Amino acid sequence: MAKNMTEDEVRDKARSILKMEGHHGVTAGVGQLTTFNQLGFSGVIDKPDGWYLPDNKNDVAVVLETKASTIALGKKQIDEVLKNIHIVETQYKKVVGILYNGEDTCVFKGEKAYTGNGSKTLENIEYYTALFNEDHIDKEHIYELTARINNCLHFEFGIKNLYHRMIFTACALVAKRYNALMVEGMDYSEFHNAILNCLNKELYRDRQQNQKLSLLTEVFSEIKMNLNVDSDDAKEQQHVKDLIAQFISWVTDISDCLNSDAWRGEDVMGIFFNEFNRYKKKSEAGQVFTPEHITDFIYRILDVNQNDRVLDATCGSGGFLVKAMANMIREAGGAQTDKAKEIKQSQLYGIEFDREIYALACANMLIHKDGKTNLEQMDARTEAAGQWIAKQKITKVLMNPPYENKYGCMKIVENVLDNVPVHTMCAFILPDKKLEKTSAKQMKRILSHHRLKKVIKLPEDLFFNVGVTTSIFVFETGIAQDGKDVFACYMATDGLATVKNKGRHDVYGKWADIEDYWVDVVEKQSGDETCQWVKSDEHLSYQVPQKPFEIFEEDFRKTTMDYLMFQKGINTKAFGEKLLDTAMYSSRVSADDDDVTISLKKGGDGNGED
């Protein structure tokens, strides 16, 4: 049973958790002697228990009211905090009020109760100052910006390599995230150095956990472009400055979205990378970038939560990890919570073999101010990778490995299954028949240790630019198949539509309902006409029903006639052509209300009798 706390002890606890400390531009503190009058609210002698008052009156102010742990947070106590909110609202438009007794917390956004994620845990001050942030990200605007950036880098900056364009922009976004000085009027040298210096400076602390983050600066430095940055011509110099100013403006707009607490799990960087990637049918390193809505779907069908430790051993640009991070942080109460820091530091794990794609994954995490995600550059097929995976205490696996045998697709799958704990749920996106085309010896080995539980066939146009049909294969590790049947179903459509030059998008807003429907079907393993139970000793994929065989009278007549002509030695093709010519050009045609009659002369020359 928790020890009862006095109001002073509760106040001290709140001070420790909230970290309401004054700094440049903010007056803040926790105590019991300071009046509102002393804080600039003339003539008001009431005393708040805590205050956070920015000099900029357009920013969010916070006021705290504490009670002993033995006092329930009822109407009387709520009226007290509302009174303090009214006082602060005389100078601030945005005010958060907090009522706390050491165990329970009541929060008010303005004068309205704020329930957030339902948690009554007291969070740090950044959590509460973020409550007034925008709650919507304009995806279409981001699509437009990324298209402009891609075209500018490709045709104006002359960066021909797809991944170099992606890395260049990602590094600019990282630099913007860490407040690098990038302003209109910069020449190329100033602009390039601003990014590079920021990367070197801001990555220093994060290198202590992830030494390989330095690879990001190496790859950025290697990017070459066909842009005349050393021209003495004044017009050419101004043109370069104008291009850089445009680029900075676009990057700033995207960065504002990424930095916003409006981010609700949309993989904005996934939007960004997919926009760049749509110009190639398949990446040079064998990766297929997973559509953002499918990463969310897999997160849900695996029932991932804020306490899971998530692995993607072929993480590519980090789409699955970003999606997991977003959803887990949202469940934890937001990006400003202490739990969010724990999620970033010790609950996300990724492996990527390709050097440049690994740099992209690092950038993707850093853009979300997360340099601590445990990313490793290694070959996921190797024993060393298996040993690394085994140390991480993984609880969920979400992956879209490279499909081709030359990249060791099934070796990667087996290595992951073998090195995560028993009863770990693992989801892999693979070609529909991949398991059945794998050698019998390898599949026997895999199924003797791990059980294929579910197969969800995905829409056939999902990877429209790759030309492969796929399914989600869900395994449970550490238990043999033992002939157990496999649940399978077929999501024939995701409701997305192909938009010219933009790929597939949820333009009609259908996906949310479709996703909910299929999450329910997969959980209940019933509820849709496509649901089936597949015998694992016969098939390891969804079995598309065969259309029943049908024969019509016309088919019978044609086959019989063909056979009779064959017996007589008649060339059916020549006969058909002769018959058609005769019917069209040597016949008499008559018609009444219902029928058209074609009459041929005996002998077929048009001169005989009918």
XYZ file of C-alpha atoms in Angstrom:
610
model
C 0.000 0.000 0.000
C 1.395 3.422 -0.989
C 2.500 5.767 1.808
C 0.244 8.751 2.400
C 1.906 12.024 1.341
C 1.414 15.519 2.728
C 0.751 18.374 0.327
C 4.379 19.486 0.683
C 5.563 16.002 -0.268
C 3.187 15.904 -3.250
C 4.459 19.318 -4.333
C 8.057 18.096 -4.142
C 7.152 15.004 -6.178
C 5.463 17.187 -8.797
C 8.555 19.416 -8.971
C 10.707 16.359 -9.687
C 8.414 14.984 -12.399
C 7.358 18.206 -14.119
C 10.795 19.827 -14.044
C 9.117 23.252 -13.962
C 12.331 25.240 -14.005
C 12.784 28.789 -15.251
C 15.063 29.433 -18.227
C 15.592 32.071 -20.878
C 12.180 33.373 -21.938
C 10.195 31.486 -19.260
C 9.345 32.154 -15.615
C 8.690 28.823 -13.900
C 8.772 27.188 -10.504
C 7.007 25.138 -7.835
C 6.347 26.457 -4.311
C 3.775 27.733 -1.848
C 4.803 31.326 -1.122
C 4.742 33.068 -4.509
C 1.598 35.029 -5.347
C 0.131 35.704 -8.783
C 0.795 39.381 -8.058
C 4.526 38.626 -7.822
C 4.266 36.743 -11.116
C 2.889 39.775 -12.930
C -0.857 39.400 -12.369
C -1.425 42.729 -10.662
C -3.490 42.704 -7.480
C -4.073 38.920 -7.383
C -2.914 37.497 -4.046
C -3.803 33.841 -4.722
C -0.839 31.455 -4.638
C -0.403 28.746 -7.278
C 1.541 25.607 -6.364
C 3.361 25.664 -9.689
C 3.659 27.993 -12.673
C 5.164 27.993 -16.156
C 4.805 31.427 -17.771
C 6.550 32.152 -21.097
C 7.527 35.735 -21.909
C 5.760 35.256 -25.241
C 2.086 35.477 -24.308
C 1.145 33.471 -27.424
C 2.906 30.394 -26.016
C 1.299 27.856 -23.670
C 1.199 28.646 -19.934
C 0.821 25.968 -17.242
C -0.524 26.303 -13.705
C -0.328 23.570 -11.011
C -2.532 22.883 -7.988
C -1.474 20.134 -5.527
C -3.292 18.303 -2.734
C -2.297 15.739 -0.120
C -2.673 12.141 -1.279
C -5.526 11.597 1.189
C -7.670 14.210 -0.577
C -9.725 12.959 -3.512
C -9.834 15.170 -6.594
C -13.461 16.258 -6.467
C -15.494 19.305 -7.471
C -14.055 21.592 -4.776
C -10.484 20.862 -5.832
C -11.352 21.182 -9.530
C -12.940 24.592 -8.874
C -9.630 25.726 -7.320
C -7.551 24.832 -10.362
C -10.171 26.347 -12.693
C -9.953 29.588 -10.696
C -6.199 29.673 -11.270
C -6.711 28.946 -14.970
C -9.065 31.948 -15.205
C -6.409 34.148 -13.615
C -3.703 33.073 -16.056
C -6.116 33.411 -18.998
C -6.230 37.164 -18.390
C -2.797 37.271 -20.059
C -2.494 33.979 -21.995
C -4.785 32.503 -24.653
C -3.486 28.969 -24.123
C -3.469 27.674 -20.543
C -3.103 24.144 -19.168
C -4.207 23.480 -15.596
C -2.966 20.479 -13.594
C -4.532 19.120 -10.407
C -2.377 16.487 -8.640
C -2.502 14.547 -5.348
C 0.525 12.317 -5.793
C -1.467 9.490 -7.362
C -4.221 10.902 -9.580
C -4.017 13.751 -12.051
C -6.751 15.939 -13.554
C -5.716 18.023 -16.555
C -7.557 20.961 -18.124
C -6.905 22.375 -21.568
C -8.292 25.817 -20.983
C -11.447 25.233 -18.964
C -12.225 21.842 -20.519
C -11.130 18.567 -18.960
C -8.459 16.847 -21.051
C -8.449 13.041 -20.972
C -5.652 12.468 -23.503
C -4.787 8.771 -23.612
C -6.706 8.075 -20.410
C -3.600 7.913 -18.224
C -3.631 9.659 -14.850
C 0.163 9.693 -14.618
C 1.828 13.080 -14.162
C 4.108 13.841 -17.150
C 6.918 16.329 -17.726
C 6.240 19.964 -18.608
C 6.907 19.455 -22.354
C 3.938 17.081 -22.516
C 1.551 19.741 -21.267
C 2.936 22.630 -23.331
C 2.361 20.469 -26.445
C -1.371 19.977 -25.845
C -2.313 22.972 -27.978
C -0.322 21.892 -31.014
C -2.074 21.265 -34.332
C -3.741 17.874 -34.668
C -3.600 17.376 -38.439
C -0.845 16.821 -40.981
C -1.580 17.782 -44.588
C -0.271 14.737 -46.424
C -1.169 16.109 -49.837
C 0.998 19.161 -49.189
C 3.902 16.874 -48.269
C 3.408 14.899 -51.495
C 3.599 18.141 -53.455
C 6.710 19.310 -51.614
C 8.559 16.022 -52.038
C 7.777 15.975 -55.759
C 9.217 19.482 -56.076
C 12.310 18.543 -54.078
C 12.897 15.420 -56.134
C 12.568 17.256 -59.433
C 14.782 20.104 -58.233
C 17.566 17.790 -57.040
C 17.313 15.633 -60.155
C 17.134 18.258 -62.881
C 18.565 21.416 -61.293
C 21.148 20.122 -58.818
C 21.994 17.263 -61.170
C 21.952 14.499 -58.516
C 21.186 11.529 -60.741
C 21.403 8.774 -58.122
C 18.003 8.137 -56.544
C 19.350 7.320 -53.086
C 21.724 10.263 -53.092
C 18.748 12.587 -53.639
C 16.987 10.912 -50.735
C 20.017 11.091 -48.438
C 20.765 14.698 -49.346
C 17.232 15.759 -48.423
C 17.125 13.558 -45.332
C 20.343 15.135 -44.043
C 18.902 18.594 -44.639
C 15.824 17.568 -42.617
C 18.034 16.261 -39.796
C 19.964 19.535 -39.767
C 16.724 21.520 -39.724
C 15.447 19.343 -36.882
C 18.537 20.264 -34.866
C 18.174 23.984 -35.668
C 21.013 24.372 -38.153
C 21.258 27.873 -39.617
C 19.839 27.513 -43.129
C 18.588 30.816 -44.528
C 17.744 32.484 -47.817
C 20.750 34.009 -49.590
C 23.204 31.190 -48.830
C 25.541 30.053 -51.566
C 26.087 26.318 -52.011
C 29.237 26.134 -49.901
C 27.544 27.843 -46.946
C 24.496 25.639 -47.308
C 26.494 22.387 -47.557
C 28.698 23.284 -44.600
C 25.699 24.255 -42.451
C 24.289 20.742 -42.886
C 27.619 18.972 -42.432
C 28.610 20.958 -39.349
C 25.225 20.334 -37.739
C 25.456 16.601 -38.424
C 28.946 16.405 -36.915
C 27.972 18.460 -33.865
C 24.542 17.061 -33.035
C 25.357 13.416 -33.710
C 28.241 13.449 -31.239
C 26.127 12.534 -28.205
C 24.147 9.872 -30.022
C 27.337 8.218 -31.297
C 27.980 7.085 -27.745
C 25.163 4.547 -28.180
C 25.377 4.078 -31.941
C 28.907 4.481 -33.300
C 27.781 3.859 -36.869
C 25.789 7.102 -37.046
C 28.992 8.699 -38.351
C 28.281 6.831 -41.592
C 25.540 9.376 -42.298
C 28.029 12.243 -42.562
C 30.359 10.113 -44.698
C 27.629 9.287 -47.209
C 26.447 12.912 -47.293
C 29.971 14.125 -48.027
C 30.275 11.693 -50.943
C 27.216 12.996 -52.825
C 28.183 14.625 -56.112
C 26.077 16.992 -58.157
C 26.196 18.607 -61.564
C 25.559 22.164 -60.412
C 27.795 25.064 -61.418
C 28.491 26.313 -57.894
C 31.841 27.975 -58.711
C 30.691 30.129 -61.609
C 31.895 33.762 -61.686
C 28.782 34.789 -63.562
C 26.542 36.862 -61.288
C 23.337 35.520 -62.836
C 24.502 31.935 -62.386
C 25.447 32.634 -58.756
C 22.034 34.156 -58.108
C 20.339 31.188 -59.785
C 22.140 28.791 -57.418
C 21.137 30.909 -54.405
C 17.520 30.942 -55.585
C 17.530 27.140 -55.935
C 18.964 26.734 -52.441
C 16.423 29.190 -50.997
C 13.612 27.198 -52.619
C 15.006 23.939 -51.316
C 15.338 25.350 -47.772
C 11.739 26.587 -47.897
C 10.431 23.146 -48.925
C 12.539 21.330 -46.324
C 11.365 23.754 -43.613
C 7.706 23.068 -44.445
C 8.231 19.289 -44.239
C 10.264 19.650 -41.039
C 7.435 21.595 -39.394
C 5.136 18.626 -40.042
C 7.659 16.103 -38.756
C 8.322 18.107 -35.609
C 4.642 18.618 -34.899
C 2.779 16.618 -32.286
C 0.136 16.320 -35.003
C 2.203 13.326 -36.105
C -0.065 10.391 -35.297
C 1.841 7.511 -36.810
C 1.742 8.646 -40.407
C 5.122 7.701 -41.797
C 5.780 11.122 -43.244
C 9.274 9.996 -44.169
C 7.655 6.984 -45.806
C 5.637 9.407 -47.930
C 8.875 11.228 -48.649
C 10.881 8.124 -49.556
C 8.094 6.546 -51.606
C 7.713 9.740 -53.626
C 11.402 9.559 -54.520
C 11.312 5.806 -55.019
C 8.345 5.759 -57.399
C 10.656 6.613 -60.302
C 12.213 3.154 -60.098
C 10.418 -0.157 -60.404
C 12.748 -1.756 -57.906
C 15.539 -0.395 -55.758
C 19.132 -1.155 -56.577
C 19.579 -3.096 -53.345
C 16.568 -5.374 -53.713
C 14.392 -3.465 -51.257
C 10.675 -2.991 -51.710
C 9.466 -0.042 -49.645
C 6.451 -1.058 -47.578
C 3.361 1.145 -48.039
C 2.676 3.083 -44.847
C -0.892 1.843 -44.411
C 0.320 -1.772 -44.480
C 2.949 -1.124 -41.789
C 0.129 0.133 -39.580
C -2.047 -2.890 -40.416
C 0.718 -5.338 -39.457
C 1.366 -3.408 -36.240
C -2.279 -3.944 -35.345
C -2.653 -7.608 -36.314
C 0.433 -8.446 -34.214
C -1.118 -6.506 -31.313
C 2.054 -4.490 -30.730
C 1.918 -2.188 -27.700
C 4.036 0.452 -25.967
C 5.950 -2.144 -23.944
C 7.060 -4.318 -26.877
C 10.611 -4.553 -28.197
C 10.292 -4.443 -31.973
C 12.715 -5.828 -34.570
C 12.989 -5.262 -38.314
C 16.078 -7.152 -39.486
C 15.832 -5.724 -43.028
C 14.702 -2.275 -41.995
C 15.440 -0.387 -45.208
C 14.697 3.282 -44.593
C 13.030 2.390 -41.280
C 9.336 2.485 -42.188
C 8.269 -0.305 -39.813
C 10.337 1.122 -36.955
C 8.989 4.646 -37.464
C 5.426 3.309 -37.522
C 6.025 1.266 -34.366
C 7.665 4.243 -32.670
C 4.754 6.528 -33.565
C 2.053 4.160 -32.359
C 3.893 3.171 -29.183
C 4.586 6.800 -28.273
C 0.964 7.756 -28.901
C -0.169 4.943 -26.596
C 2.310 6.168 -23.979
C 0.799 9.661 -23.952
C 2.878 11.565 -26.501
C 6.380 12.461 -27.611
C 7.082 14.512 -24.484
C 6.567 11.680 -21.990
C 9.407 9.880 -20.243
C 8.065 6.623 -21.684
C 8.619 8.017 -25.193
C 12.309 8.442 -24.410
C 12.453 4.845 -23.159
C 10.755 3.578 -26.332
C 13.310 5.340 -28.530
C 16.289 4.272 -26.469
C 15.601 0.606 -25.798
C 12.575 -0.768 -27.662
C 13.317 -0.380 -31.405
C 15.872 -2.534 -33.226
C 16.860 -2.621 -36.875
C 19.398 -4.202 -39.200
C 20.232 -2.983 -42.714
C 23.000 -4.335 -44.924
C 23.182 -1.723 -47.683
C 25.416 1.188 -46.650
C 23.375 3.987 -48.209
C 20.009 2.588 -47.137
C 21.408 2.218 -43.626
C 22.288 5.923 -43.725
C 18.679 6.658 -44.700
C 17.400 4.625 -41.748
C 19.664 6.589 -39.393
C 18.415 9.850 -40.887
C 14.796 8.752 -40.576
C 15.224 8.147 -36.861
C 17.220 11.326 -36.301
C 14.540 13.414 -37.984
C 12.308 12.374 -35.092
C 15.114 13.369 -32.689
C 15.908 9.751 -32.088
C 19.540 8.874 -32.605
C 19.346 6.172 -30.000
C 17.308 3.585 -31.883
C 19.427 0.466 -32.051
C 20.345 0.251 -35.733
C 23.126 -2.005 -36.974
C 24.704 -2.256 -40.402
C 25.229 -5.968 -40.969
C 24.125 -8.940 -43.044
C 20.934 -10.349 -41.504
C 21.796 -13.807 -42.854
C 24.904 -14.208 -40.720
C 25.603 -15.845 -37.400
C 26.816 -12.483 -36.074
C 23.423 -10.939 -36.860
C 21.697 -13.853 -35.155
C 23.793 -13.375 -32.045
C 22.998 -9.647 -31.982
C 19.266 -10.339 -32.359
C 19.382 -12.922 -29.562
C 20.686 -10.309 -27.104
C 17.874 -7.815 -27.638
C 14.950 -9.649 -25.962
C 12.686 -9.001 -28.939
C 8.934 -9.453 -28.413
C 7.568 -8.634 -31.922
C 9.017 -8.849 -35.441
C 7.695 -6.781 -38.367
C 9.557 -7.255 -41.658
C 9.460 -6.948 -45.434
C 12.694 -8.722 -46.461
C 14.145 -8.568 -50.000
C 12.355 -11.249 -51.986
C 15.021 -12.570 -54.337
C 17.002 -15.682 -53.436
C 20.260 -13.875 -54.249
C 19.652 -11.644 -51.230
C 18.999 -14.662 -49.014
C 15.335 -13.993 -48.315
C 14.518 -17.244 -46.509
C 17.936 -17.392 -44.820
C 17.069 -14.053 -43.235
C 13.626 -15.259 -42.192
C 15.051 -18.420 -40.634
C 17.846 -16.539 -38.862
C 15.323 -14.186 -37.277
C 12.946 -16.962 -36.239
C 15.789 -18.930 -34.682
C 17.158 -16.048 -32.607
C 14.151 -14.339 -31.064
C 12.602 -15.744 -27.859
C 10.109 -18.627 -27.865
C 6.482 -17.594 -28.587
C 7.517 -14.379 -30.345
C 4.989 -13.349 -33.002
C 6.729 -12.538 -36.285
C 5.146 -11.084 -39.433
C 6.894 -11.185 -42.820
C 5.657 -9.744 -46.115
C 6.706 -12.238 -48.804
C 5.614 -13.254 -52.320
C 2.462 -15.391 -52.157
C 4.161 -18.721 -52.987
C 7.550 -17.992 -51.413
C 7.353 -20.682 -48.729
C 6.207 -23.315 -51.218
C 9.076 -22.464 -53.585
C 11.633 -22.701 -50.792
C 13.549 -25.972 -50.687
C 11.687 -28.768 -48.922
C 14.699 -29.336 -46.671
C 14.789 -25.737 -45.440
C 11.025 -25.507 -44.914
C 11.024 -28.788 -43.026
C 13.738 -27.374 -40.784
C 11.865 -24.106 -40.225
C 8.520 -25.773 -39.511
C 10.096 -28.248 -37.121
C 10.925 -25.308 -34.843
C 8.370 -22.614 -35.698
C 4.677 -22.581 -36.526
C 3.049 -20.732 -39.413
C -0.173 -19.444 -37.858
C -1.742 -17.078 -40.383
C -1.485 -16.013 -44.012
C -3.155 -12.807 -45.172
C -3.034 -12.419 -48.931
C -2.673 -8.716 -49.791
C -4.232 -6.823 -52.715
C -2.605 -7.807 -55.987
C -1.939 -4.190 -56.977
C -0.282 -3.295 -53.653
C 3.232 -3.287 -55.105
C 2.031 -1.977 -58.442
C 5.501 -0.794 -59.469
C 7.261 -4.064 -58.665
C 4.994 -6.621 -60.296
C 4.793 -9.106 -57.427
C 1.792 -10.331 -55.410
C 2.355 -10.724 -51.710
C 0.985 -12.082 -48.442
C 1.675 -11.494 -44.760
C 2.994 -14.680 -43.129
C 2.623 -14.726 -39.330
C 4.797 -17.199 -37.390
C 4.995 -18.081 -33.721
C 8.522 -19.094 -32.766
C 9.671 -22.055 -30.737
C 6.790 -24.442 -31.429
C 6.701 -26.964 -34.272
C 4.052 -26.969 -36.987
C 3.181 -30.615 -36.261
C 0.749 -30.677 -39.174
C -1.445 -27.941 -37.681
C -3.695 -26.122 -40.145
C -2.999 -22.512 -41.109
C -5.629 -19.769 -41.101
C -5.686 -17.823 -44.380
C -7.745 -15.025 -45.888
C -7.610 -12.629 -48.822
C -7.814 -8.847 -48.577
C -8.716 -8.326 -52.230
C -8.671 -4.523 -52.026
C -7.351 -1.839 -49.710
C -9.501 0.922 -51.202
C -6.516 2.883 -52.501
C -6.531 4.294 -56.024
C -3.665 4.966 -58.405
C -3.128 8.681 -58.943
C -1.247 9.697 -62.075
C 2.430 10.326 -61.290
C 1.777 9.966 -57.540
C 1.380 6.252 -56.897
C -1.447 4.693 -54.861
C -3.311 6.818 -52.322
C -6.404 6.646 -50.128
C -8.134 9.347 -52.173
C -11.634 8.120 -51.273
C -10.967 7.647 -47.546
C -11.837 3.946 -47.602
C -8.803 2.455 -45.867
C -9.744 3.160 -42.230
C -12.909 1.058 -42.432
C -11.211 -1.644 -44.507
C -8.349 -1.857 -42.008
C -10.721 -2.186 -39.033
C -12.666 -4.892 -40.868
C -9.590 -7.009 -41.639
C -8.028 -6.555 -38.197
C -11.261 -8.007 -36.806
C -11.285 -10.886 -39.327
C -7.667 -11.805 -38.606
C -8.211 -11.645 -34.849
C -11.381 -13.787 -34.921
C -10.121 -15.952 -37.797
C -13.584 -15.757 -39.302
C -16.102 -13.317 -40.689
C -15.218 -13.128 -44.378
C -16.073 -15.468 -47.240
C -12.396 -15.758 -48.161
C -11.462 -17.287 -44.799
C -10.039 -20.796 -45.089
C -8.013 -23.333 -43.132
C -5.082 -24.645 -45.133
C -3.523 -28.044 -44.436
C 0.123 -27.218 -43.794
C 1.388 -30.527 -45.206
C -0.250 -29.614 -48.530
C 0.085 -25.838 -48.903
C 1.753 -22.860 -47.218
C -0.191 -20.072 -48.908
C -3.684 -18.748 -49.422
C -5.466 -20.990 -51.924
C -7.342 -18.978 -54.521
C -10.576 -20.916 -55.250
C -10.645 -22.519 -58.699
C -13.538 -21.592 -60.953
C -15.806 -24.617 -61.570
C -15.437 -26.279 -64.976
C -18.319 -25.441 -67.316
C -19.140 -26.652 -70.838
C -21.754 -25.109 -73.116
C -23.651 -26.507 -76.127
C -21.671 -24.231 -78.451
C -18.396 -25.663 -77.101
C -19.666 -29.224 -77.744
C -20.740 -28.396 -81.289
C -17.416 -26.719 -82.126
C -15.358 -29.593 -80.756
C -17.485 -32.166 -82.604
C -17.265 -30.253 -85.891
C -13.509 -29.798 -85.540
C -13.123 -33.552 -85.011
C -15.286 -34.460 -88.053
C -13.301 -32.103 -90.297
C -10.074 -33.563 -88.933
C -11.293 -37.059 -89.919
C -12.097 -35.807 -93.457
C -8.720 -34.099 -93.750
C -10.265 -30.645 -94.023
C -8.131 -27.659 -93.017
C -10.372 -25.976 -90.429
C -8.712 -22.567 -90.735
C -8.992 -22.450 -94.535
C -12.547 -23.799 -94.389
C -13.551 -21.145 -91.877
C -12.131 -18.347 -93.997
C -13.878 -19.706 -97.144
C -17.168 -20.024 -95.284
C -16.920 -16.471 -93.958
C -16.168 -15.006 -97.402
C -19.064 -16.926 -98.978
C -21.504 -15.880 -96.258
C -20.526 -12.226 -96.552
C -20.145 -11.768 -100.302
C -22.110 -14.594 -102.062
C -25.322 -14.739 -100.115
C -28.754 -13.187 -100.001
C -29.713 -11.452 -96.766
C -33.309 -10.902 -95.692
C -34.751 -9.687 -92.422
C -38.034 -9.438 -90.592
C -38.806 -7.982 -87.160
C -37.011 -10.690 -85.185
C -34.601 -12.564 -87.479
C -31.864 -12.020 -90.053
C -31.642 -14.813 -92.694
C -28.525 -15.511 -94.798
C -29.257 -17.728 -97.862
C -26.543 -19.406 -99.969
C -26.905 -20.702 -103.514
C -26.226 -24.362 -104.211
C -22.685 -24.703 -105.376
C -21.723 -21.608 -103.513
C -21.208 -19.479 -106.691
C -24.420 -17.455 -106.371
C -25.949 -18.836 -109.614
C -27.660 -21.997 -108.375
C -30.935 -22.502 -106.588
C -31.377 -21.604 -102.916
